[in-house]
């Protein structure tokens, strides 16, 4: 449990990604999860620094998040809306209640090492999900490919120069034998 917040919060490795798991987590934390009680709703979001996810029972009425925004936990426990319009994909197009953030996976897909959202084009590591891993290579893989391409080009250049050099020498020898 973290002490800087006005209510108990708990660090988790990731947030629930569907309604059933969200409800299970709400029950585990003893938060309300029905539509009758608008306060004490279960939340799980990245913190503002994007270094971890926290789950907690929010002590305010669940906010409506505006289109083009994700939410993060800031200060002593405020849910801040943060712009996500630059995301490659997955930025919410419609307003949503903060406790249904699980319906917007890009808002919960955070690279805690580089402190950014994976869908943000400025995020350096874009290999979080299987879909992205299939489309990209890690640093070692891309270095190997670049080295192989450069080595192949160098080998082709050497062979071409060798052939040209031999033709020139052979052509010189033939010319001197015919005229000499």
PDB file of C-alpha atoms in Angstrom:
ATOM      1  CA  UNK A   1       0.000   0.000   0.000  1.00  0.00           C
ATOM      2  CA  UNK A   2       1.308   3.490  -0.904  1.00  0.00           C
ATOM      3  CA  UNK A   3       1.087   6.300   1.660  1.00  0.00           C
ATOM      4  CA  UNK A   4       1.061   9.448  -0.515  1.00  0.00           C
ATOM      5  CA  UNK A   5      -2.558   8.924  -1.613  1.00  0.00           C
ATOM      6  CA  UNK A   6      -5.686   9.931   0.336  1.00  0.00           C
ATOM      7  CA  UNK A   7      -7.033   6.375   0.106  1.00  0.00           C
ATOM      8  CA  UNK A   8      -5.391   2.921   0.094  1.00  0.00           C
ATOM      9  CA  UNK A   9      -3.798   1.965  -3.236  1.00  0.00           C
ATOM     10  CA  UNK A  10      -2.097  -1.255  -4.254  1.00  0.00           C
ATOM     11  CA  UNK A  11       0.573  -1.814  -6.893  1.00  0.00           C
ATOM     12  CA  UNK A  12      -0.263  -4.418  -9.545  1.00  0.00           C
ATOM     13  CA  UNK A  13       1.619  -5.632 -12.612  1.00  0.00           C
ATOM     14  CA  UNK A  14      -1.368  -4.982 -14.886  1.00  0.00           C
ATOM     15  CA  UNK A  15      -5.023  -4.006 -14.771  1.00  0.00           C
ATOM     16  CA  UNK A  16      -8.009  -6.228 -15.581  1.00  0.00           C
ATOM     17  CA  UNK A  17      -8.829  -6.262 -19.284  1.00  0.00           C
ATOM     18  CA  UNK A  18     -12.482  -7.319 -19.254  1.00  0.00           C
ATOM     19  CA  UNK A  19     -15.662  -6.794 -17.240  1.00  0.00           C
ATOM     20  CA  UNK A  20     -15.519 -10.150 -15.433  1.00  0.00           C
ATOM     21  CA  UNK A  21     -11.940  -9.637 -14.214  1.00  0.00           C
ATOM     22  CA  UNK A  22     -12.745  -6.019 -13.309  1.00  0.00           C
ATOM     23  CA  UNK A  23     -15.643  -7.187 -11.131  1.00  0.00           C
ATOM     24  CA  UNK A  24     -13.488  -9.896  -9.527  1.00  0.00           C
ATOM     25  CA  UNK A  25     -10.839  -7.292  -8.667  1.00  0.00           C
ATOM     26  CA  UNK A  26     -13.529  -4.951  -7.294  1.00  0.00           C
ATOM     27  CA  UNK A  27     -14.784  -7.717  -4.986  1.00  0.00           C
ATOM     28  CA  UNK A  28     -11.229  -8.567  -3.908  1.00  0.00           C
ATOM     29  CA  UNK A  29     -10.629  -4.938  -2.909  1.00  0.00           C
ATOM     30  CA  UNK A  30     -14.115  -4.647  -1.427  1.00  0.00           C
ATOM     31  CA  UNK A  31     -15.031  -1.805  -3.794  1.00  0.00           C
ATOM     32  CA  UNK A  32     -18.520  -1.224  -5.132  1.00  0.00           C
ATOM     33  CA  UNK A  33     -19.103  -2.495  -8.652  1.00  0.00           C
ATOM     34  CA  UNK A  34     -22.816  -2.062  -9.210  1.00  0.00           C
ATOM     35  CA  UNK A  35     -24.579   0.903 -10.802  1.00  0.00           C
ATOM     36  CA  UNK A  36     -26.300   1.900  -7.551  1.00  0.00           C
ATOM     37  CA  UNK A  37     -23.238   3.234  -5.705  1.00  0.00           C
ATOM     38  CA  UNK A  38     -21.374   5.894  -7.697  1.00  0.00           C
ATOM     39  CA  UNK A  39     -18.675   6.286  -4.992  1.00  0.00           C
ATOM     40  CA  UNK A  40     -16.050   3.747  -3.890  1.00  0.00           C
ATOM     41  CA  UNK A  41     -15.791   2.271  -7.382  1.00  0.00           C
ATOM     42  CA  UNK A  42     -12.893   0.000  -8.258  1.00  0.00           C
ATOM     43  CA  UNK A  43     -10.212   1.651 -10.417  1.00  0.00           C
ATOM     44  CA  UNK A  44      -6.983   0.401 -11.890  1.00  0.00           C
ATOM     45  CA  UNK A  45      -4.862   2.875 -13.838  1.00  0.00           C
ATOM     46  CA  UNK A  46      -1.240   3.799 -14.480  1.00  0.00           C
ATOM     47  CA  UNK A  47       0.227   6.496 -12.289  1.00  0.00           C
ATOM     48  CA  UNK A  48       1.123   9.823 -13.852  1.00  0.00           C
ATOM     49  CA  UNK A  49       4.820   8.865 -14.066  1.00  0.00           C
ATOM     50  CA  UNK A  50       3.830   5.669 -15.933  1.00  0.00           C
ATOM     51  CA  UNK A  51       6.115   3.519 -13.780  1.00  0.00           C
ATOM     52  CA  UNK A  52       3.409   1.283 -12.312  1.00  0.00           C
ATOM     53  CA  UNK A  53      -0.291   0.465 -12.149  1.00  0.00           C
ATOM     54  CA  UNK A  54      -2.315   1.047  -9.008  1.00  0.00           C
ATOM     55  CA  UNK A  55      -5.652  -0.418  -8.048  1.00  0.00           C
ATOM     56  CA  UNK A  56      -7.898   1.227  -5.484  1.00  0.00           C
ATOM     57  CA  UNK A  57     -11.446   2.116  -4.513  1.00  0.00           C
ATOM     58  CA  UNK A  58     -11.945   5.669  -5.781  1.00  0.00           C
ATOM     59  CA  UNK A  59     -13.368   7.972  -3.093  1.00  0.00           C
ATOM     60  CA  UNK A  60     -15.161  10.315  -5.515  1.00  0.00           C
ATOM     61  CA  UNK A  61     -17.974   9.907  -8.017  1.00  0.00           C
ATOM     62  CA  UNK A  62     -16.546   8.117 -11.038  1.00  0.00           C
ATOM     63  CA  UNK A  63     -15.714  10.731 -13.661  1.00  0.00           C
ATOM     64  CA  UNK A  64     -16.799  10.743 -17.279  1.00  0.00           C
ATOM     65  CA  UNK A  65     -13.671  10.667 -19.437  1.00  0.00           C
ATOM     66  CA  UNK A  66     -13.831  12.815 -22.563  1.00  0.00           C
ATOM     67  CA  UNK A  67     -13.097  11.408 -26.051  1.00  0.00           C
ATOM     68  CA  UNK A  68      -9.405  11.458 -26.982  1.00  0.00           C
ATOM     69  CA  UNK A  69      -8.312  10.879 -23.368  1.00  0.00           C
ATOM     70  CA  UNK A  70      -6.966   8.172 -21.103  1.00  0.00           C
ATOM     71  CA  UNK A  71      -6.741   8.518 -17.312  1.00  0.00           C
ATOM     72  CA  UNK A  72      -3.831   8.403 -14.888  1.00  0.00           C
ATOM     73  CA  UNK A  73      -3.577   8.692 -11.128  1.00  0.00           C
ATOM     74  CA  UNK A  74      -1.838  11.888 -10.027  1.00  0.00           C
ATOM     75  CA  UNK A  75      -1.160  13.953  -6.928  1.00  0.00           C
ATOM     76  CA  UNK A  76      -2.725  12.526  -3.770  1.00  0.00           C
ATOM     77  CA  UNK A  77      -5.316  10.558  -5.708  1.00  0.00           C
ATOM     78  CA  UNK A  78      -6.775  12.619  -8.546  1.00  0.00           C
ATOM     79  CA  UNK A  79      -7.792  10.911 -11.778  1.00  0.00           C
ATOM     80  CA  UNK A  80      -6.317  13.096 -14.528  1.00  0.00           C
ATOM     81  CA  UNK A  81      -7.429  12.940 -18.128  1.00  0.00           C
ATOM     82  CA  UNK A  82      -4.471  12.813 -20.512  1.00  0.00           C
ATOM     83  CA  UNK A  83      -4.608  13.287 -24.291  1.00  0.00           C
ATOM     84  CA  UNK A  84      -4.077  10.233 -26.455  1.00  0.00           C
ATOM     85  CA  UNK A  85      -4.898  11.648 -29.902  1.00  0.00           C
ATOM     86  CA  UNK A  86      -1.369  10.876 -31.110  1.00  0.00           C
ATOM     87  CA  UNK A  87      -1.722   7.131 -30.400  1.00  0.00           C
ATOM     88  CA  UNK A  88      -1.239   4.839 -33.398  1.00  0.00           C
ATOM     89  CA  UNK A  89      -4.558   3.236 -32.498  1.00  0.00           C
ATOM     90  CA  UNK A  90      -6.848   2.664 -29.543  1.00  0.00           C
ATOM     91  CA  UNK A  91      -7.464   6.205 -28.287  1.00  0.00           C
ATOM     92  CA  UNK A  92     -11.126   6.341 -27.164  1.00  0.00           C
ATOM     93  CA  UNK A  93     -13.419   8.049 -29.685  1.00  0.00           C
ATOM     94  CA  UNK A  94     -16.377   8.356 -27.315  1.00  0.00           C
ATOM     95  CA  UNK A  95     -16.821   9.454 -23.700  1.00  0.00           C
ATOM     96  CA  UNK A  96     -16.617   6.645 -21.122  1.00  0.00           C
ATOM     97  CA  UNK A  97     -16.904   6.224 -17.372  1.00  0.00           C
ATOM     98  CA  UNK A  98     -13.523   5.920 -15.682  1.00  0.00           C
ATOM     99  CA  UNK A  99     -14.325   2.487 -14.256  1.00  0.00           C
ATOM    100  CA  UNK A 100     -14.779   1.089 -17.772  1.00  0.00           C
ATOM    101  CA  UNK A 101     -11.246   1.971 -18.888  1.00  0.00           C
ATOM    102  CA  UNK A 102     -10.653  -1.756 -19.457  1.00  0.00           C
ATOM    103  CA  UNK A 103     -12.694  -1.311 -22.667  1.00  0.00           C
ATOM    104  CA  UNK A 104      -9.823   0.844 -23.973  1.00  0.00           C
ATOM    105  CA  UNK A 105      -6.730  -1.394 -23.797  1.00  0.00           C
ATOM    106  CA  UNK A 106      -4.385   1.221 -25.302  1.00  0.00           C
ATOM    107  CA  UNK A 107      -4.969   3.322 -22.156  1.00  0.00           C
ATOM    108  CA  UNK A 108      -3.696   0.434 -20.017  1.00  0.00           C
ATOM    109  CA  UNK A 109      -0.884  -0.713 -22.327  1.00  0.00           C
ATOM    110  CA  UNK A 110       1.994   1.095 -20.629  1.00  0.00           C
ATOM    111  CA  UNK A 111       5.726   0.587 -21.033  1.00  0.00           C
ATOM    112  CA  UNK A 112       6.790   1.085 -17.401  1.00  0.00           C
ATOM    113  CA  UNK A 113      10.496   0.890 -18.317  1.00  0.00           C
ATOM    114  CA  UNK A 114      10.379   3.769 -20.799  1.00  0.00           C
ATOM    115  CA  UNK A 115       7.454   5.449 -18.963  1.00  0.00           C
ATOM    116  CA  UNK A 116       5.140   5.796 -21.951  1.00  0.00           C
ATOM    117  CA  UNK A 117       2.081   4.327 -23.613  1.00  0.00           C
ATOM    118  CA  UNK A 118       3.021   1.666 -26.158  1.00  0.00           C
ATOM    119  CA  UNK A 119       0.662   3.193 -28.735  1.00  0.00           C
ATOM    120  CA  UNK A 120       2.347   6.589 -28.417  1.00  0.00           C
ATOM    121  CA  UNK A 121       4.660   6.981 -31.437  1.00  0.00           C
ATOM    122  CA  UNK A 122       7.242   8.614 -29.160  1.00  0.00           C
ATOM    123  CA  UNK A 123       7.491   5.431 -27.046  1.00  0.00           C
ATOM    124  CA  UNK A 124      10.839   3.844 -27.988  1.00  0.00           C
ATOM    125  CA  UNK A 125       9.960   0.225 -27.231  1.00  0.00           C
ATOM    126  CA  UNK A 126       6.995  -0.928 -29.303  1.00  0.00           C
ATOM    127  CA  UNK A 127       7.208  -4.671 -28.694  1.00  0.00           C
ATOM    128  CA  UNK A 128       4.710  -5.031 -25.827  1.00  0.00           C
ATOM    129  CA  UNK A 129       2.018  -7.126 -27.437  1.00  0.00           C
ATOM    130  CA  UNK A 130       2.256 -10.122 -29.725  1.00  0.00           C
ATOM    131  CA  UNK A 131       0.742  -8.115 -32.569  1.00  0.00           C
ATOM    132  CA  UNK A 132       3.480  -5.496 -32.339  1.00  0.00           C
ATOM    133  CA  UNK A 133       6.208  -8.079 -31.730  1.00  0.00           C
ATOM    134  CA  UNK A 134       5.334  -9.709 -35.052  1.00  0.00           C
ATOM    135  CA  UNK A 135       5.757  -6.379 -36.835  1.00  0.00           C
ATOM    136  CA  UNK A 136       9.013  -5.270 -35.249  1.00  0.00           C
ATOM    137  CA  UNK A 137      12.408  -6.621 -34.309  1.00  0.00           C
ATOM    138  CA  UNK A 138      14.314  -6.140 -31.118  1.00  0.00           C
ATOM    139  CA  UNK A 139      17.579  -4.189 -31.122  1.00  0.00           C
ATOM    140  CA  UNK A 140      19.783  -7.276 -31.542  1.00  0.00           C
ATOM    141  CA  UNK A 141      17.734  -8.615 -34.470  1.00  0.00           C
ATOM    142  CA  UNK A 142      17.746  -5.372 -36.407  1.00  0.00           C
ATOM    143  CA  UNK A 143      21.492  -4.903 -35.810  1.00  0.00           C
ATOM    144  CA  UNK A 144      22.169  -8.378 -37.159  1.00  0.00           C
ATOM    145  CA  UNK A 145      20.106  -7.722 -40.285  1.00  0.00           C
ATOM    146  CA  UNK A 146      21.795  -4.363 -40.871  1.00  0.00           C
ATOM    147  CA  UNK A 147      25.223  -5.980 -40.482  1.00  0.00           C
ATOM    148  CA  UNK A 148      24.331  -8.763 -42.919  1.00  0.00           C
ATOM    149  CA  UNK A 149      23.068  -6.289 -45.530  1.00  0.00           C
ATOM    150  CA  UNK A 150      26.144  -4.064 -45.230  1.00  0.00           C
ATOM    151  CA  UNK A 151      28.460  -7.090 -45.354  1.00  0.00           C
ATOM    152  CA  UNK A 152      26.710  -8.437 -48.450  1.00  0.00           C
ATOM    153  CA  UNK A 153      26.940  -5.086 -50.216  1.00  0.00           C
ATOM    154  CA  UNK A 154      30.629  -4.835 -49.373  1.00  0.00           C
ATOM    155  CA  UNK A 155      31.263  -8.345 -50.730  1.00  0.00           C
ATOM    156  CA  UNK A 156      29.428  -7.539 -53.992  1.00  0.00           C
ATOM    157  CA  UNK A 157      31.442  -4.308 -54.360  1.00  0.00           C
ATOM    158  CA  UNK A 158      34.723  -6.188 -53.839  1.00  0.00           C
ATOM    159  CA  UNK A 159      33.776  -8.825 -56.443  1.00  0.00           C
ATOM    160  CA  UNK A 160      32.823  -6.145 -58.988  1.00  0.00           C
ATOM    161  CA  UNK A 161      36.067  -4.254 -58.397  1.00  0.00           C
ATOM    162  CA  UNK A 162      38.057  -7.481 -58.692  1.00  0.00           C
ATOM    163  CA  UNK A 163      36.373  -8.365 -62.001  1.00  0.00           C
ATOM    164  CA  UNK A 164      36.941  -4.872 -63.375  1.00  0.00           C
ATOM    165  CA  UNK A 165      40.561  -4.896 -62.227  1.00  0.00           C
ATOM    166  CA  UNK A 166      41.240  -8.327 -63.788  1.00  0.00           C
ATOM    167  CA  UNK A 167      39.624  -7.269 -67.093  1.00  0.00           C
ATOM    168  CA  UNK A 168      41.736  -4.159 -67.179  1.00  0.00           C
ATOM    169  CA  UNK A 169      44.968  -6.079 -66.437  1.00  0.00           C
ATOM    170  CA  UNK A 170      44.038  -8.904 -68.848  1.00  0.00           C
ATOM    171  CA  UNK A 171      43.052  -6.351 -71.497  1.00  0.00           C
ATOM    172  CA  UNK A 172      46.402  -4.565 -70.986  1.00  0.00           C
ATOM    173  CA  UNK A 173      48.359  -7.837 -71.328  1.00  0.00           C
ATOM    174  CA  UNK A 174      46.505  -8.780 -74.523  1.00  0.00           C
ATOM    175  CA  UNK A 175      47.023  -5.318 -76.009  1.00  0.00           C
ATOM    176  CA  UNK A 176      50.774  -5.373 -75.328  1.00  0.00           C
ATOM    177  CA  UNK A 177      51.117  -8.901 -76.772  1.00  0.00           C
ATOM    178  CA  UNK A 178      49.309  -7.931 -79.991  1.00  0.00           C
ATOM    179  CA  UNK A 179      51.265  -4.718 -80.520  1.00  0.00           C
ATOM    180  CA  UNK A 180      54.414  -5.428 -78.748  1.00  0.00           C
TER     181      UNK A 180
END
